[in-house]
mmCIF file of C-alpha atoms in Angstrom:
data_model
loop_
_atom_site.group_PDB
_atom_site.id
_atom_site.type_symbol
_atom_site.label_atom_id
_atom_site.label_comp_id
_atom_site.label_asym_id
_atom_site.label_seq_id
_atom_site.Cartn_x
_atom_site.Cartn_y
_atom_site.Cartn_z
ATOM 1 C CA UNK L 1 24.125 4.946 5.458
ATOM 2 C CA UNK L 2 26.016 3.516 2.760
ATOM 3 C CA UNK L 3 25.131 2.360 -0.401
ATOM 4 C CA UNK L 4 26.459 -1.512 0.583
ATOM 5 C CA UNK L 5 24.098 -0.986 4.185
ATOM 6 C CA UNK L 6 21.216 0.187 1.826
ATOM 7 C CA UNK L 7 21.290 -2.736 -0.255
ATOM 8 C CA UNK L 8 21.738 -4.787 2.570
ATOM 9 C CA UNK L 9 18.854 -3.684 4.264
ATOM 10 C CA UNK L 10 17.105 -4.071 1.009
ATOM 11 C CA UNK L 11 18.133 -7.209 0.255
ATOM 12 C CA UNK L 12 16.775 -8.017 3.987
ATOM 13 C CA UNK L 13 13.185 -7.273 3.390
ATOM 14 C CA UNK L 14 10.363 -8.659 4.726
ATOM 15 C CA UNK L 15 6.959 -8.270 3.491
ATOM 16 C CA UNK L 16 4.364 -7.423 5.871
ATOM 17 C CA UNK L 17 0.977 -8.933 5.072
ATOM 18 C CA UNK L 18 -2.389 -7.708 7.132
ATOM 19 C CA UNK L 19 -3.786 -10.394 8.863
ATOM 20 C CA UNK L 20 -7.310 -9.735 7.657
ATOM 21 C CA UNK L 21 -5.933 -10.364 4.423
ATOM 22 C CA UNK L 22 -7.780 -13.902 2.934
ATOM 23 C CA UNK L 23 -6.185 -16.812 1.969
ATOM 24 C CA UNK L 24 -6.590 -17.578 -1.881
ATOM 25 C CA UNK L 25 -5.038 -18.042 -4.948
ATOM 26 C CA UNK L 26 -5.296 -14.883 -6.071
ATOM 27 C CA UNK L 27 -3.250 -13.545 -2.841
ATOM 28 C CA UNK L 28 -0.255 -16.885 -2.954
ATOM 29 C CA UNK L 29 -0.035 -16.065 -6.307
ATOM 30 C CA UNK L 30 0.229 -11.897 -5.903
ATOM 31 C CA UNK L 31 2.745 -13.019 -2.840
ATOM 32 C CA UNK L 32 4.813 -15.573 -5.541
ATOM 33 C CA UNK L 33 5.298 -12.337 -7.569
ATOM 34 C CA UNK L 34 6.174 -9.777 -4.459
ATOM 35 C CA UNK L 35 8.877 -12.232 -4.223
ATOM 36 C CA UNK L 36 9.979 -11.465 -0.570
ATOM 37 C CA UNK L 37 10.046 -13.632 2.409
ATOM 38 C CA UNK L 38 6.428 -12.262 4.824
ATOM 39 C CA UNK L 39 5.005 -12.180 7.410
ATOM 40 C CA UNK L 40 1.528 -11.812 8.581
ATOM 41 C CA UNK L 41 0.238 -9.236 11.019
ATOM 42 C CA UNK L 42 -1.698 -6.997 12.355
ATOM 43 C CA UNK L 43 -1.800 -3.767 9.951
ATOM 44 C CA UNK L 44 -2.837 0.258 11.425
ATOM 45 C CA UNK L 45 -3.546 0.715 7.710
ATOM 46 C CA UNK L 46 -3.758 -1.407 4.354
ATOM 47 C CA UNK L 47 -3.107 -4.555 3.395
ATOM 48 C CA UNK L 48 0.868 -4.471 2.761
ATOM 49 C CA UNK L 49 3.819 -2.731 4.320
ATOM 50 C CA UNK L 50 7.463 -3.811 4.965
ATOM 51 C CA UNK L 51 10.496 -4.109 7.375
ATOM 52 C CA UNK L 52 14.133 -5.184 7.080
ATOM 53 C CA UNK L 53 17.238 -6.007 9.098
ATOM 54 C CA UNK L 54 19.372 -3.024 9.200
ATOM 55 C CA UNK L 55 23.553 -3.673 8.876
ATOM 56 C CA UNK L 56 23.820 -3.264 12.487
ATOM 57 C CA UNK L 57 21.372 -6.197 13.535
ATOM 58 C CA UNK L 58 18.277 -3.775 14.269
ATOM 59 C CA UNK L 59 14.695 -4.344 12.845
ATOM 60 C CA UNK L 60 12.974 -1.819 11.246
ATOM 61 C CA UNK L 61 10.058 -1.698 9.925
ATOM 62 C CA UNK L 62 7.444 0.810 7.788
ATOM 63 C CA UNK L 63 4.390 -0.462 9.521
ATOM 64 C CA UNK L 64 3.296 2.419 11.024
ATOM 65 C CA UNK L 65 4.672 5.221 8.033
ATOM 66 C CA UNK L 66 3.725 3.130 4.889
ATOM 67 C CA UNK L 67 0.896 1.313 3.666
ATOM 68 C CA UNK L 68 -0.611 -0.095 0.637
ATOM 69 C CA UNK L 69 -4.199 -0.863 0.580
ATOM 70 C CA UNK L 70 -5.211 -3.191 -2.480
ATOM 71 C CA UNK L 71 -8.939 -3.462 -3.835
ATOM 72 C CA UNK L 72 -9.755 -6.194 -6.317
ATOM 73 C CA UNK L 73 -11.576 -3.838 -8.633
ATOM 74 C CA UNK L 74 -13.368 -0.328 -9.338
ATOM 75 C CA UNK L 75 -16.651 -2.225 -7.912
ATOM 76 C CA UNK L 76 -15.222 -2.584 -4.599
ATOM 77 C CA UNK L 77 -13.281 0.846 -4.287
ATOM 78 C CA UNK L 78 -16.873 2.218 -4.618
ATOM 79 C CA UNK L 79 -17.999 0.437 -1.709
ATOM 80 C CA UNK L 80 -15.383 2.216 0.092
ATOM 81 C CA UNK L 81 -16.415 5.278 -1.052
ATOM 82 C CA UNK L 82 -20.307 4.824 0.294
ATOM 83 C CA UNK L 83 -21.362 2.303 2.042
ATOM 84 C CA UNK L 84 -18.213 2.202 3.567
ATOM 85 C CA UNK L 85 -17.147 5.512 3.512
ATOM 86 C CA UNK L 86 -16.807 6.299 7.549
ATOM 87 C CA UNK L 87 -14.606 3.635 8.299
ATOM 88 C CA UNK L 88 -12.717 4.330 5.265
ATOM 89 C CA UNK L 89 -11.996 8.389 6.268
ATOM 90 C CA UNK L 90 -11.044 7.260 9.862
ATOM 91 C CA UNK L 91 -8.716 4.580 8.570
ATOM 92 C CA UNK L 92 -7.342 7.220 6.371
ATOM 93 C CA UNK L 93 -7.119 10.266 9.157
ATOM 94 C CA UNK L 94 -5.532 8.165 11.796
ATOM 95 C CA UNK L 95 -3.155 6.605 9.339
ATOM 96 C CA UNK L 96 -2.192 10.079 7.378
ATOM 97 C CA UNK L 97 -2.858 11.906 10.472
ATOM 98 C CA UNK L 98 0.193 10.044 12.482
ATOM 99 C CA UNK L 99 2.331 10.639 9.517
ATOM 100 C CA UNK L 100 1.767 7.620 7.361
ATOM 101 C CA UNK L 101 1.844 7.444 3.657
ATOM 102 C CA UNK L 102 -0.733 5.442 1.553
ATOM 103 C CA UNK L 103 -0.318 4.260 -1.981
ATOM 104 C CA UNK L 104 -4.233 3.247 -3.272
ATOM 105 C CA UNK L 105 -3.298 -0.178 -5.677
ATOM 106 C CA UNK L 106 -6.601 -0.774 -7.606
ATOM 107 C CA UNK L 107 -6.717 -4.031 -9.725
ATOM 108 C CA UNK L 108 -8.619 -4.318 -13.074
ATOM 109 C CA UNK L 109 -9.414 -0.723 -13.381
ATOM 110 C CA UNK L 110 -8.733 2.712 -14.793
ATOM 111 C CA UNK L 111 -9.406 6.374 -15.113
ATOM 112 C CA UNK L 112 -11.363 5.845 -18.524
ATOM 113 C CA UNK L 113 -13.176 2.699 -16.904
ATOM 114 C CA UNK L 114 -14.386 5.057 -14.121
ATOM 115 C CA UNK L 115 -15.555 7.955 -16.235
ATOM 116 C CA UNK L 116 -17.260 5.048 -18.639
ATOM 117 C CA UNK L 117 -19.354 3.421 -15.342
ATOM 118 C CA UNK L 118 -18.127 0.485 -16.144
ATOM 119 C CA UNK L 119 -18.183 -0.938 -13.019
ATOM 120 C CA UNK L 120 -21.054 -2.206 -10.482
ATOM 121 C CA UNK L 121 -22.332 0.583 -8.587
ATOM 122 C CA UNK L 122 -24.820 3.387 -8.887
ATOM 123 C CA UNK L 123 -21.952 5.467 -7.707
ATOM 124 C CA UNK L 124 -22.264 8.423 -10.444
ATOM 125 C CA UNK L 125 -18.757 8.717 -12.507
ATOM 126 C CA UNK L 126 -18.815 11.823 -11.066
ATOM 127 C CA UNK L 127 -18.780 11.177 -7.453
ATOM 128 C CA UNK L 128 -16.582 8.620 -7.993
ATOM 129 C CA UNK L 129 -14.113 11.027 -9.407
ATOM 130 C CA UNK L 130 -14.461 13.323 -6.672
ATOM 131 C CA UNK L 131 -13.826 11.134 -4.128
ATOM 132 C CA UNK L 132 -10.404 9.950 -5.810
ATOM 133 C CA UNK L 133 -9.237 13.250 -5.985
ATOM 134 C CA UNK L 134 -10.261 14.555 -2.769
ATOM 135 C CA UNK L 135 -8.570 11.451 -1.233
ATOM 136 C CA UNK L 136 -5.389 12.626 -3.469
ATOM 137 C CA UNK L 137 -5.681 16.210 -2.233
ATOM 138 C CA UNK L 138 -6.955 15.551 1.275
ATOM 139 C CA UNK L 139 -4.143 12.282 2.330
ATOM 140 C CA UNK L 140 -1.935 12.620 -0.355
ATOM 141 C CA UNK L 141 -2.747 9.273 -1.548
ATOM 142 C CA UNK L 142 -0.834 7.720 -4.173
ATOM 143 C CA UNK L 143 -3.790 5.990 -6.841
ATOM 144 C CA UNK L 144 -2.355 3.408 -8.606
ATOM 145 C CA UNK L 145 -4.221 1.066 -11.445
ATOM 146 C CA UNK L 146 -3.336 -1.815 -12.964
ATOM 147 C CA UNK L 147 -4.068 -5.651 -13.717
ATOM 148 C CA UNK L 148 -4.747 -7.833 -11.433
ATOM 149 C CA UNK L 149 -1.394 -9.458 -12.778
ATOM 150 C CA UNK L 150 1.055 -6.937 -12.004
ATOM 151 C CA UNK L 151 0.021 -6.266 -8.825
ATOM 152 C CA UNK L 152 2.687 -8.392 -7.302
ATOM 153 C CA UNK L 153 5.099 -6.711 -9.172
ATOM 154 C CA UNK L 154 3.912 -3.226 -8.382
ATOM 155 C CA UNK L 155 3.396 -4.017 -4.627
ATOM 156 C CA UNK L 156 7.495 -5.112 -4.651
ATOM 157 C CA UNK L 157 8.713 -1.792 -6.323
ATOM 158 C CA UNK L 158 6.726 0.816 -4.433
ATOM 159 C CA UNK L 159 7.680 -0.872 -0.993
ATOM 160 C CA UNK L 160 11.381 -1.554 -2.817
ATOM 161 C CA UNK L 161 11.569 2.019 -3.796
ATOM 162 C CA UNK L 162 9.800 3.530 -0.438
ATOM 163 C CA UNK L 163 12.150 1.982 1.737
ATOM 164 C CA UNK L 164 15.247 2.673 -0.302
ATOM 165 C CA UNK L 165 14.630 6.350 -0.112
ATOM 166 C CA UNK L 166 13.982 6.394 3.351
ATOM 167 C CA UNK L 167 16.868 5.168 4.037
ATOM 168 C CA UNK L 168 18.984 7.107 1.573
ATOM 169 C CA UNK L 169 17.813 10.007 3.454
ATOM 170 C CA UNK L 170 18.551 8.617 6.805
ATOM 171 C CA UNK L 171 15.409 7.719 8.234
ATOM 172 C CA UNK L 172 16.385 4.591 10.078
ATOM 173 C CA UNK L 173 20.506 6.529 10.967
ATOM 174 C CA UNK L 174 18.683 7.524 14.631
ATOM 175 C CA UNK L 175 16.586 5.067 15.620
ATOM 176 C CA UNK L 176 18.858 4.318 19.094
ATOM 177 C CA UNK L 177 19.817 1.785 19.806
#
C-alpha cells in the first residue's frame, strides 16, 4: 500500500468501544481525548480495538487481532489476577491463542506502586509481580501504566501506531475482495 492509502486508511479510523464498557464521565471524557469517531460493540477481548475504510472502499477492522483492555487502577488489576483469575486466563488464551495481540493499559498505577502495596488487596507484591510477568512471558502482553489522564491519548497512539504497521507491512493488501 502506499503511503497516501496508509494515511487514508488512518485518517479513516474508527474506534471500536466494547459494549460492556459503562457509560460515565470518566469514559466520554477518555473517548473526547481518543479523538476518533466509535462505535460500540461487541469485543472477543478488551475494552478497545479499531477499524478503518481502506482506499478501495473495504472495511477492515482489528477486532479480532488487537485489543486493549483498560483497568481503572492497580486495585482492580488484582482482582483480575484472583478472584478473577479463570475468566481472565481464558479471555487471554482464546484471544492470544487465535492470534490476537493485547496491550494491558493500567490507570493510576506503576511498577514502584506495586512493589510498595500501595494498592487495595492482600495480593502480596510478590504475586502481583509474578502474575504481570508471566502474563508478559506467557501472551506477550504489552503492560502499559499511566494516569488516568493520558489514557485517551495513549489508547489513540497504540491503536494509531498498531494499525499503521499492519498495514505498512501489508496486512490488509489480501483480504479479497
Amino acid at each position: 500500500m502506499h503511503p497516501i492509502e496508509i494515511q487514508s486508511a488512518l485518517d479513516n479510523m474508527t474506534l471500536l468501544l466494547d459494549s460492556r464498557e459503562q457509560k460515565t464521565a470518566a469514559l466520554q471524557k477518555r473517548l473526547n481525548a481518543i479523538g476518533l469517531p466509535y462505535e460500540r460493540t461487541a469485543l472477543k477481548s478488551g475494552d478497545y480495538s479499531c477499524k478503518t475504510v481502506l482506499p478501495d472502499g473495504r472495511e477492515w477492522s482489528l477486532a479480532d487481532k488487537l485489543a486493549i483492555e483498560r483497568k481503572m487502577s492497580a486495585d482492580e488489576l488484582a482482582g483480575n489476577f484472583t478472584r478473577g483469575r479463570e475468566r481472565f486466563t481464558r479471555e487471554f488464551d482464546r484471544f492470544v491463542g487465535e492470534g490476537g495481540k493485547i496491550y494491558l493499559l493500567v490507570e493510576n498505577t506503576d511498577y514502584p506502586h506495586i512493589i510498595g502495596h500501595k494498592y487495595r488487596s492482600l495480593f502480596n507484591p510478590e504475586a502481583y509481580l509474578a502474575s504481570l510477568f508471566a502474563w508478559q512471558a506467557r501472551y506477550g502482553v504489552v503492560p502499559v501504566f499511566c494516569p488516568a489522564d493520558v489514557s485517551g491519548l495513549l489508547i489513540r497512539k497504540i491503536l494509531h501506531y498498531e494499525m499503521r504497521e499492519r498495514l505498512e507491512r501489508g496486512d490488509a493488501d489480501d483480504l479479497g475482495g
